[in-house]
Amino acid sequence: MKLCNAFFLLSMLCCAVTVAQNDSINRLGKVTIVADSYVRNNVVGQKVTLITGDNIVKNPTNLTETLRFNSVVAIRDYGNGGTSSARFRGTSAANTAVMWNGINVNAIGNGQTGLNSLSLNTADEIVIKSGGGSVKYGSGAIGGSIHANDNLYFHKHQNFQLFSSYGSFNTTSNFLKTNLGTEKWALKLGANFNKSDNDYDLIDERYKDANGNYLKNSNGDYENYGLNLSVGYQFTEGNTLSFYTTGFKGDRLFSGELQNPSAANEKYKDINQRNLLVWEVQKNQFSHVVKTAYLTQEYRYFKNKNSNSFDFGKSKRWLFNYDFKYHFNKKTTINTYVDIQNIEGDVSGVPNKKYREQYAFAFGFNSIINKQWKYNIESKKEFNSAFKVPTVFSLGSNYALNDNNEILLNISTNYRVPTLNDLHWPGQGNEDLIPENSKQIDAGYQYKNDWFTFKSTLFYMHVLDKIIWTPIGDINRPDVWTPINLNESIHKGAEFYASFCYPFSKYHSVDVATNYIYTVAKDTETNKELIFVPRHLFNATVNYQNNIFTAYVQNLSQSKVYTTEDNINTPGAVLNGFTVFNAGTGVSLLKKGTKSLHVILAVKNIFNQLYLYSISRPMPGRNYNLNINYKF
């Protein structure tokens, strides 16, 4: 802690010296502050895609749906509204970093982020970065990262958005977003509420009741609330102080499995709270960003929803980050930063609280050689109180062939340390685990003009000591799921993204966005494919709009996945591939100045397709919802 205080005081002094050099008050211009500007502006050699607020409201129920229909991220969940996690390129959920305003929010216990326990409907944007990022984002950023950003706007403005959706299974999703500001102050406030009985028919012809009716998804109710606040003050141009805070409270029941879904009786509660303070100073050739954050997470698992007895997990995390940049000129920059974290975890069944400290030091060099070529080199060393963590590096390059065509290359090493659950979970943990590490390369090509964008990436990843949970991991505990280090796994494939946006006239436009990924991920020892990894994943959205009418169609296609390490093609050991379509149509009832009112009727799974993401838990059949989106 003394070291933390020393770095904190040193960074404050550096910022103060820089501020003192500004002896005049400049006229403030229109400024936008993004807490995680790196992923927007400084990623070199890797593919980055953006999910805007307009795409988020097409799938308003939860983040799981938003990602499924707008990215190459594969999602594994345990029934609609249940536990859900994201996976890039055949890696695990713990190899995916989920970032909130630049802070890694993966759980201390399992190293994952439950997508249905995040309130991101009010986020200004969600950025998807494919490929490794451990130099910048730490443990777990192996397959890729998901970034939710809240933006602060320093100019005179006053904007409000009220969104409400109601549909099948008594499902409702609602949020209110407010943006206020002047040249000195900026405020963003968001609140959301989601609720569903989630009692849809399990449309599997093999299982019906005595009257020939489909069985119901039992014990699937969920309800959650979220509150987000961002506020910023601009002292002078280039000198801002920002505070971000968010809270989430969720209550959900865990739905049952076929053949007897009514037997389900489990309940789960989680409470998350995150706070982030950012001081950013830019003056002449110097840039300083100081961040300090405090995050808490808690869950309670009730095996019997009617009982007061529960298992729990709690964690607290404090972090401090100081990022310094020096611009030699407009083309060359050096960057160094220090990251310090203190972690505390407490899990029922584990005798004592677990503590972990980590200190990381990183260095980066960025250079623009000419109008065509730029590159960066980054390296980081982390010191962890529990493990010896490998030094990681990244080399990225963008080369523009002309104004429209660009070639990308990125080579990196990345890592993931075992989580507290991996090590200490009662009766199942493995304290002999060591950190995963990976070596990977991305080679990409991008084309862009005024109305068309195309991005492609070939990737190859070699993961050593990969951590997986398996029922055959410990001969002394047969049939007990335990974590082990695999010798090696190889992940290779290709990603593609294309978007088309063409205004046929002043009032008519069509836009199309598609994502496709081909992935082969294998355990090199057995030459078997890793579980729950689809070889093919494709989604597309086609949207038409004029000044009154709008209509869209969404498609999601996924190939089969294996659910066991031996890759047996038998029922229960494989989940079949599927194709699902959603559609929506709506009208604009008001469009005057900054005011607009849109009403949209959406149909999900319009062909009533049976599809599953986990064994014996079918997803909903055809269902409907009515959305009202009012901006003023």
XYZ file of C-alpha atoms in Angstrom:
632
model
C 0.000 0.000 0.000
C 2.920 2.348 0.607
C 3.977 1.765 -2.992
C 0.448 2.619 -4.149
C 0.506 5.889 -2.215
C 3.913 6.798 -3.579
C 2.818 6.331 -7.184
C -0.403 8.229 -6.511
C 1.458 11.245 -5.117
C 3.994 11.139 -7.940
C 1.288 11.122 -10.598
C -0.533 14.002 -8.907
C 2.690 15.988 -8.881
C 3.319 15.326 -12.584
C -0.192 16.456 -13.476
C 0.071 19.523 -11.274
C 3.323 20.588 -12.919
C 1.765 20.232 -16.347
C -1.329 22.180 -15.313
C 0.824 24.932 -13.831
C 2.380 25.485 -17.243
C -1.007 26.604 -18.543
C -0.969 30.197 -17.310
C -3.862 31.419 -19.424
C -7.475 30.334 -19.760
C -8.234 29.232 -23.295
C -11.655 29.474 -24.848
C -13.219 26.045 -24.445
C -14.418 24.258 -27.554
C -16.771 21.350 -28.178
C -15.086 18.418 -26.430
C -16.034 14.743 -26.046
C -14.447 12.698 -23.258
C -14.279 8.913 -23.698
C -12.971 7.076 -20.633
C -11.513 4.315 -22.833
C -10.199 6.300 -25.792
C -7.482 3.708 -26.482
C -9.799 1.153 -28.057
C -11.355 3.854 -30.256
C -8.221 5.628 -31.433
C -5.024 3.710 -30.673
C -5.536 0.046 -31.577
C -3.093 -0.846 -34.352
C -3.129 -4.018 -36.433
C -6.396 -5.467 -35.091
C -10.042 -5.433 -36.139
C -12.373 -3.188 -34.169
C -16.143 -3.004 -34.734
C -18.681 -0.658 -33.200
C -22.202 -1.394 -31.947
C -24.162 1.853 -31.696
C -27.198 2.743 -29.629
C -29.468 2.210 -32.656
C -28.359 -1.431 -32.819
C -28.693 -1.916 -29.066
C -32.415 -1.040 -29.097
C -33.098 -3.686 -31.769
C -32.213 -6.305 -29.127
C -33.102 -4.515 -25.891
C -33.722 -7.495 -23.609
C -30.088 -8.055 -22.616
C -26.475 -7.736 -23.747
C -26.464 -11.395 -24.811
C -28.883 -10.739 -27.677
C -27.106 -7.542 -28.697
C -23.791 -9.355 -29.125
C -25.281 -12.416 -30.823
C -26.813 -10.427 -33.648
C -24.083 -7.788 -34.058
C -20.671 -9.417 -33.572
C -18.504 -12.508 -34.079
C -18.628 -13.283 -30.356
C -19.922 -16.781 -29.590
C -22.240 -16.888 -26.583
C -22.780 -19.811 -24.255
C -25.747 -19.596 -21.919
C -27.943 -21.779 -19.747
C -31.367 -20.905 -21.082
C -32.990 -17.606 -21.971
C -32.246 -15.015 -19.275
C -29.893 -17.350 -17.415
C -26.142 -17.322 -16.933
C -24.477 -16.165 -20.145
C -20.854 -15.581 -21.174
C -18.895 -14.467 -24.252
C -16.122 -16.318 -26.109
C -13.807 -15.216 -28.912
C -12.162 -17.518 -31.444
C -12.753 -20.760 -29.569
C -11.372 -19.546 -26.265
C -13.250 -19.625 -22.967
C -15.300 -16.908 -21.270
C -12.354 -16.301 -18.934
C -10.278 -15.487 -22.052
C -12.617 -12.611 -22.891
C -12.028 -9.268 -21.190
C -15.154 -7.198 -20.579
C -14.327 -3.542 -20.049
C -16.440 -0.810 -18.487
C -15.027 2.616 -19.364
C -11.573 1.092 -19.703
C -11.695 -0.982 -16.490
C -11.676 -4.791 -16.605
C -14.836 -5.951 -14.794
C -14.428 -9.723 -15.101
C -15.408 -11.400 -11.846
C -12.646 -12.120 -9.349
C -14.152 -15.534 -8.632
C -14.500 -17.143 -12.072
C -12.701 -14.644 -14.306
C -15.826 -14.143 -16.422
C -18.526 -11.548 -16.852
C -22.147 -12.663 -16.789
C -23.605 -10.783 -19.745
C -27.098 -10.780 -18.261
C -25.818 -9.071 -15.108
C -24.661 -5.935 -16.935
C -26.909 -2.906 -17.468
C -25.538 -1.578 -20.755
C -28.705 -0.370 -22.486
C -27.673 3.186 -21.682
C -24.091 2.816 -22.948
C -23.237 5.222 -25.762
C -21.386 2.515 -27.644
C -20.139 -1.045 -27.381
C -16.798 -1.703 -29.063
C -15.704 -5.225 -30.035
C -11.950 -5.777 -30.374
C -10.889 -9.136 -31.759
C -7.531 -10.572 -30.706
C -5.238 -10.377 -27.713
C -4.900 -7.326 -25.499
C -3.179 -8.338 -22.258
C -0.613 -5.534 -22.525
C -3.375 -2.973 -22.107
C -6.218 -4.887 -20.471
C -4.481 -7.506 -18.346
C -5.337 -11.075 -17.453
C -7.945 -12.756 -19.637
C -7.625 -10.549 -22.727
C -6.574 -13.480 -24.929
C -9.406 -14.070 -27.398
C -10.711 -10.525 -27.510
C -12.396 -7.802 -25.499
C -15.789 -6.114 -25.215
C -15.823 -2.424 -24.301
C -18.811 -0.454 -22.997
C -18.200 3.297 -23.065
C -20.063 6.226 -21.541
C -19.237 9.527 -23.231
C -19.272 13.014 -21.724
C -19.933 15.997 -24.004
C -18.639 19.425 -23.027
C -20.865 21.815 -24.948
C -24.283 23.304 -24.358
C -26.800 20.527 -24.813
C -29.809 18.839 -23.240
C -30.908 15.432 -24.541
C -33.255 12.799 -23.150
C -34.170 9.310 -24.326
C -36.974 7.156 -22.960
C -37.247 3.589 -24.239
C -39.856 1.019 -23.267
C -40.507 -2.469 -24.615
C -43.210 -4.976 -23.729
C -43.801 -8.383 -25.225
C -44.371 -12.107 -24.956
C -43.944 -13.922 -21.639
C -44.693 -10.645 -19.816
C -41.226 -9.387 -20.794
C -40.456 -5.704 -20.393
C -37.244 -3.729 -20.944
C -37.043 -0.040 -20.105
C -34.407 2.636 -19.822
C -34.068 6.386 -19.428
C -30.943 8.208 -20.572
C -30.171 11.866 -19.918
C -27.316 13.976 -21.269
C -26.788 17.537 -20.054
C -23.842 19.857 -20.448
C -22.149 23.196 -20.883
C -18.602 24.067 -21.903
C -17.555 23.434 -18.287
C -19.860 20.680 -17.021
C -21.128 17.408 -18.477
C -23.631 15.001 -16.943
C -25.024 11.676 -18.063
C -27.626 9.758 -16.066
C -29.092 6.400 -17.024
C -31.529 4.019 -15.364
C -32.960 0.728 -16.586
C -35.399 -1.956 -15.505
C -35.925 -5.415 -17.020
C -38.410 -8.090 -16.019
C -39.878 -11.287 -17.469
C -41.962 -14.274 -16.440
C -39.915 -16.098 -19.107
C -42.468 -18.925 -19.218
C -42.238 -19.759 -22.903
C -43.084 -23.092 -24.532
C -40.150 -25.480 -24.908
C -40.799 -26.270 -28.569
C -39.205 -29.708 -28.632
C -41.540 -32.249 -30.225
C -39.993 -35.062 -28.185
C -41.303 -33.759 -24.879
C -44.968 -32.911 -24.294
C -47.417 -33.217 -21.428
C -50.257 -35.732 -21.156
C -52.513 -33.474 -23.252
C -50.007 -33.168 -26.075
C -48.969 -29.610 -25.199
C -45.407 -28.338 -25.078
C -43.787 -28.200 -21.666
C -43.190 -24.738 -20.200
C -39.904 -23.095 -19.300
C -40.408 -23.279 -15.542
C -38.648 -21.280 -12.854
C -37.169 -18.852 -15.394
C -38.361 -15.505 -13.988
C -35.896 -12.634 -13.819
C -35.916 -9.012 -12.708
C -33.067 -6.516 -12.592
C -32.355 -2.843 -12.089
C -29.432 -0.666 -13.096
C -28.369 2.904 -12.398
C -25.500 4.727 -14.116
C -24.086 8.188 -13.463
C -21.253 9.992 -15.246
C -20.237 13.547 -14.458
C -17.306 15.624 -15.646
C -15.807 19.071 -15.110
C -13.460 20.803 -17.541
C -11.102 23.119 -15.659
C -9.423 24.366 -18.822
C -9.030 23.001 -22.316
C -7.268 19.648 -21.978
C -7.767 19.420 -18.203
C -10.811 17.392 -17.119
C -11.961 15.475 -14.065
C -14.586 12.762 -14.589
C -16.443 10.397 -12.287
C -18.327 7.270 -13.379
C -20.453 5.044 -11.172
C -22.860 2.204 -11.865
C -24.926 -0.159 -9.763
C -26.798 -3.345 -10.662
C -29.180 -5.540 -8.686
C -30.495 -8.734 -10.229
C -32.866 -11.471 -9.089
C -33.424 -14.520 -11.261
C -34.543 -18.096 -11.029
C -32.630 -20.836 -12.844
C -34.881 -22.573 -15.347
C -35.174 -26.335 -15.534
C -34.040 -28.850 -18.129
C -35.903 -31.257 -20.309
C -37.353 -33.806 -19.630
C -38.640 -32.337 -16.362
C -38.336 -28.520 -16.369
C -40.883 -28.135 -13.562
C -38.403 -29.700 -11.121
C -36.254 -26.540 -11.161
C -36.067 -24.776 -7.814
C -32.885 -22.653 -7.823
C -32.528 -18.905 -7.293
C -29.680 -16.451 -7.851
C -29.111 -12.874 -6.715
C -26.271 -10.581 -7.666
C -25.276 -7.040 -6.740
C -22.492 -5.179 -8.539
C -21.191 -1.692 -7.840
C -18.406 0.101 -9.723
C -16.809 3.514 -9.239
C -14.171 5.201 -11.395
C -12.457 8.587 -11.054
C -10.414 9.883 -14.007
C -8.212 12.986 -14.167
C -6.915 13.730 -17.643
C -4.425 16.478 -18.458
C -3.129 17.265 -21.938
C -0.724 20.150 -22.416
C 1.734 20.737 -25.226
C 3.705 17.490 -25.652
C 2.570 15.865 -22.404
C -0.450 13.764 -21.572
C -1.345 12.366 -18.138
C -4.296 10.140 -17.268
C -4.801 9.117 -13.641
C -7.472 6.540 -12.823
C -8.551 5.117 -9.514
C -11.432 2.687 -9.155
C -13.253 0.672 -6.511
C -15.391 -2.285 -7.568
C -17.507 -4.702 -5.543
C -19.353 -7.835 -6.619
C -21.582 -10.181 -4.674
C -23.741 -13.154 -5.563
C -26.019 -15.417 -3.567
C -27.019 -18.850 -4.840
C -30.080 -20.556 -3.334
C -30.362 -24.260 -4.096
C -33.937 -24.009 -2.807
C -35.613 -20.721 -3.731
C -37.963 -21.018 -0.754
C -35.111 -21.378 1.723
C -33.070 -18.666 3.429
C -29.939 -20.794 3.102
C -27.523 -19.810 0.347
C -23.956 -20.018 -0.896
C -22.234 -16.725 -1.588
C -19.263 -15.084 -3.189
C -17.991 -11.565 -2.521
C -15.119 -9.576 -3.915
C -13.596 -6.136 -3.561
C -11.076 -4.621 -5.929
C -9.190 -1.347 -5.722
C -7.019 -0.200 -8.574
C -4.822 2.723 -9.477
C -3.513 3.476 -12.950
C -1.213 6.231 -14.158
C -0.744 6.616 -17.911
C 1.867 9.046 -19.246
C 2.498 10.013 -22.858
C 5.147 12.227 -24.383
C 4.726 13.411 -27.961
C 8.096 14.079 -29.562
C 6.180 15.469 -32.518
C 2.935 14.763 -34.346
C 4.274 11.417 -35.550
C 6.117 9.868 -32.602
C 4.880 9.134 -29.079
C 6.169 7.169 -26.125
C 3.769 5.856 -23.543
C 4.358 4.341 -20.120
C 1.947 3.388 -17.396
C 1.727 1.800 -13.986
C -1.192 -0.327 -12.829
C -1.643 -1.403 -9.197
C -4.463 -3.594 -7.906
C -5.497 -5.019 -4.551
C -8.050 -7.834 -4.606
C -10.058 -9.492 -1.844
C -12.292 -12.527 -2.352
C -14.585 -14.397 0.022
C -16.456 -17.573 -0.970
C -18.686 -19.735 1.206
C -17.046 -23.055 1.970
C -13.530 -21.619 1.776
C -12.134 -21.151 5.312
C -10.436 -17.774 4.871
C -10.668 -14.736 2.655
C -8.242 -14.768 -0.250
C -6.061 -11.790 -1.126
C -4.055 -10.942 -4.198
C -1.870 -7.990 -5.134
C -0.526 -7.177 -8.553
C 1.710 -4.474 -9.971
C 2.191 -3.930 -13.679
C 4.557 -1.693 -15.621
C 4.163 -1.113 -19.349
C 5.905 0.786 -22.102
C 4.739 1.697 -25.588
C 6.208 3.364 -28.650
C 4.006 4.692 -31.464
C 5.273 6.040 -34.758
C 3.742 7.298 -37.988
C 6.406 6.725 -40.631
C 4.496 8.484 -43.406
C 0.937 8.893 -44.669
C 0.792 5.182 -45.409
C 2.490 3.400 -42.530
C 2.155 3.494 -38.755
C 3.136 0.996 -36.093
C 3.337 0.547 -32.343
C 5.337 -1.610 -29.945
C 4.100 -2.336 -26.418
C 5.391 -4.469 -23.564
C 4.243 -5.135 -20.012
C 5.581 -6.896 -16.946
C 3.232 -7.846 -14.119
C 4.235 -8.899 -10.623
C 1.527 -11.004 -8.991
C 1.536 -12.082 -5.350
C 0.206 -15.542 -6.282
C 1.923 -16.399 -9.582
C 4.869 -15.732 -11.806
C 3.287 -13.910 -14.741
C 5.029 -13.913 -18.132
C 6.172 -10.671 -19.733
C 3.887 -9.871 -22.663
C 4.315 -7.715 -25.730
C 2.429 -6.525 -28.783
C 3.597 -5.344 -32.194
C 1.000 -3.755 -34.467
C 1.167 -2.194 -37.899
C -1.252 -0.512 -40.316
C -0.173 0.082 -43.916
C -2.435 2.061 -46.251
C -2.134 0.988 -49.880
C -4.193 4.035 -50.866
C -7.095 6.077 -49.490
C -9.415 3.051 -49.456
C -7.277 -0.035 -48.843
C -5.299 -0.942 -45.736
C -3.286 -3.935 -44.520
C -3.098 -4.766 -40.802
C -0.718 -6.959 -38.826
C -0.554 -7.696 -35.115
C 1.689 -10.105 -33.196
C 1.196 -10.478 -29.461
C 1.635 -12.633 -26.389
C -1.073 -12.709 -23.721
C -1.949 -14.433 -20.462
C -4.613 -15.402 -17.940
C -3.938 -16.133 -14.290
C -6.050 -18.783 -12.503
C -9.065 -17.322 -10.733
C -9.977 -17.754 -7.083
C -12.595 -20.350 -8.049
C -10.080 -22.260 -10.173
C -7.810 -22.551 -7.167
C -10.084 -22.771 -4.155
C -13.625 -23.818 -5.126
C -14.804 -26.197 -2.362
C -14.246 -29.814 -3.358
C -13.320 -28.915 -6.933
C -10.466 -26.350 -6.962
C -6.928 -27.117 -8.070
C -4.163 -25.182 -6.306
C -1.503 -26.567 -8.668
C -2.707 -24.542 -11.655
C -0.350 -22.169 -13.451
C -1.184 -19.155 -15.685
C -2.225 -19.637 -19.287
C -0.158 -17.885 -21.915
C -0.669 -17.469 -25.632
C 1.143 -16.462 -28.782
C -0.908 -15.154 -31.642
C -0.854 -13.354 -34.954
C -3.553 -11.429 -36.821
C -3.213 -10.459 -40.481
C -5.953 -8.270 -41.880
C -7.176 -6.329 -44.871
C -9.689 -3.472 -44.810
C -11.467 -1.517 -47.522
C -13.584 1.566 -46.924
C -15.312 4.223 -48.971
C -18.238 6.546 -48.319
C -20.880 3.814 -48.359
C -19.132 0.450 -48.035
C -16.772 -1.093 -45.448
C -15.109 -4.496 -45.596
C -12.813 -5.977 -42.937
C -11.128 -9.382 -42.958
C -8.691 -11.027 -40.568
C -6.782 -14.300 -40.581
C -5.818 -15.389 -37.068
C -3.642 -18.058 -35.489
C -3.361 -18.585 -31.746
C -1.239 -21.045 -29.770
C -2.384 -21.323 -26.142
C -0.142 -23.056 -23.606
C -1.356 -24.425 -20.263
C -4.965 -23.598 -21.128
C -7.256 -23.909 -18.102
C -10.443 -25.913 -18.605
C -12.978 -27.524 -16.270
C -13.594 -31.187 -17.030
C -15.185 -34.202 -15.259
C -12.062 -36.270 -15.978
C -9.501 -33.816 -14.640
C -8.573 -35.616 -11.407
C -8.348 -39.408 -11.097
C -8.820 -39.063 -7.340
C -12.148 -37.264 -7.890
C -13.896 -39.219 -10.675
C -16.894 -37.503 -12.329
C -16.187 -34.304 -10.370
C -15.685 -31.227 -12.552
C -12.223 -29.835 -11.782
C -9.909 -27.350 -13.550
C -6.713 -28.544 -15.203
C -3.995 -27.096 -17.414
C -4.127 -28.584 -20.907
C -0.795 -29.021 -22.613
C -1.679 -26.902 -25.623
C -4.524 -25.777 -27.845
C -4.442 -24.303 -31.332
C -7.007 -21.767 -32.546
C -7.085 -20.664 -36.162
C -9.554 -19.207 -38.594
C -10.815 -16.096 -40.303
C -13.161 -13.203 -39.477
C -15.103 -11.051 -41.926
C -17.176 -7.914 -41.511
C -19.013 -5.978 -44.205
C -21.362 -3.020 -44.015
C -23.233 -1.144 -46.693
C -25.074 2.133 -46.164
C -26.559 3.897 -49.157
C -28.997 6.838 -49.180
C -31.072 6.427 -52.343
C -32.563 9.869 -51.840
C -33.080 12.460 -49.160
C -35.726 10.268 -47.494
C -34.800 6.676 -48.364
C -31.801 4.633 -47.213
C -30.741 1.009 -46.842
C -27.968 -0.268 -44.626
C -26.645 -3.802 -44.270
C -24.144 -5.192 -41.742
C -22.775 -8.745 -41.669
C -20.317 -10.684 -39.509
C -18.827 -14.114 -40.157
C -16.164 -16.147 -38.370
C -14.665 -19.542 -39.162
C -12.911 -21.154 -36.190
C -11.043 -24.401 -35.646
C -9.967 -24.847 -32.016
C -8.354 -28.130 -30.975
C -6.578 -29.742 -28.064
C -3.238 -30.636 -29.645
C -2.798 -33.744 -27.477
C -6.061 -35.401 -28.489
C -6.628 -33.561 -31.793
C -10.243 -33.123 -30.667
C -12.205 -29.915 -31.047
C -12.764 -27.841 -27.932
C -16.285 -27.932 -26.553
C -18.962 -25.336 -27.372
C -16.942 -23.869 -30.259
C -18.921 -23.432 -33.506
C -16.879 -23.715 -36.695
C -19.198 -21.303 -38.464
C -20.932 -18.266 -36.987
C -22.766 -15.730 -39.139
C -25.131 -12.836 -38.493
C -26.595 -10.079 -40.621
C -28.911 -7.099 -40.275
C -30.710 -5.407 -43.170
C -32.410 -2.110 -42.367
C -34.574 0.157 -44.537
C -35.903 3.531 -43.491
C -37.494 6.663 -44.856
C -38.800 9.732 -43.100
C -41.824 7.834 -41.726
C -41.358 4.087 -42.052
C -38.618 1.665 -40.953
C -38.162 -2.085 -41.303
C -35.359 -4.509 -40.523
C -34.482 -8.205 -40.650
C -31.846 -9.949 -38.521
C -30.302 -13.351 -39.119
C -28.162 -15.566 -36.885
C -26.651 -18.860 -38.061
C -24.421 -21.166 -36.041
C -22.974 -24.585 -36.864
C -23.061 -27.556 -34.499
C -20.944 -27.646 -31.346
C -19.589 -30.553 -29.323
C -20.418 -30.691 -25.618
C -17.930 -33.421 -24.652
C -14.160 -33.633 -25.133
C -14.406 -36.901 -27.097
C -16.470 -35.193 -29.882
C -19.067 -37.963 -30.102
C -21.893 -37.300 -32.582
C -24.732 -38.575 -30.410
C -27.787 -36.793 -28.973
C -26.779 -34.913 -25.853
C -23.114 -34.856 -26.885
C -23.651 -32.405 -29.730
C -25.869 -29.356 -30.218
C -27.120 -29.070 -33.777
C -26.585 -26.022 -35.924
C -29.448 -23.605 -36.555
C -30.584 -20.467 -38.352
C -32.848 -17.903 -36.673
C -34.516 -14.789 -38.091
C -35.903 -11.714 -36.351
C -37.803 -8.876 -38.018
C -39.272 -5.536 -37.077
C -41.302 -2.755 -38.624
C -42.262 0.631 -37.294
C -43.365 4.193 -37.897
C -42.176 7.608 -36.844
C -45.032 9.412 -35.092
C -43.031 12.544 -34.332
C -39.969 14.118 -35.878
C -39.498 17.771 -35.082
C -36.171 19.329 -34.175
C -34.544 17.217 -31.465
C -37.818 15.428 -30.723
C -38.626 12.043 -32.228
C -41.022 9.234 -31.385
C -40.674 5.800 -32.988
C -42.927 2.784 -32.439
C -41.672 -0.617 -33.630
C -43.290 -4.055 -33.594
C -40.650 -6.800 -33.520
C -40.982 -10.533 -34.105
C -38.216 -12.806 -32.854
C -37.580 -16.302 -34.215
C -40.180 -15.695 -36.903
C -39.988 -19.279 -38.257
C -40.401 -20.827 -34.779
C -37.044 -22.628 -35.028
C -35.953 -25.054 -32.296
C -32.432 -24.108 -31.202
C -30.301 -24.554 -28.090
C -27.108 -23.123 -26.628
C -26.950 -25.654 -23.803
C -28.151 -29.223 -23.471
C -31.876 -29.670 -22.707
C -32.634 -25.917 -22.550
C -34.401 -24.795 -25.753
C -34.595 -21.087 -26.523
C -37.958 -19.325 -27.071
C -40.008 -19.980 -30.176
C -41.763 -17.213 -32.083
C -42.415 -14.228 -29.830
C -43.296 -10.556 -30.105
C -42.514 -7.237 -28.512
C -43.605 -3.628 -29.002
C -40.919 -0.954 -28.621
C -41.409 2.768 -28.016
C -38.366 5.007 -28.425
C -38.861 8.685 -27.507
C -36.061 11.234 -27.804
C -36.536 14.824 -26.692
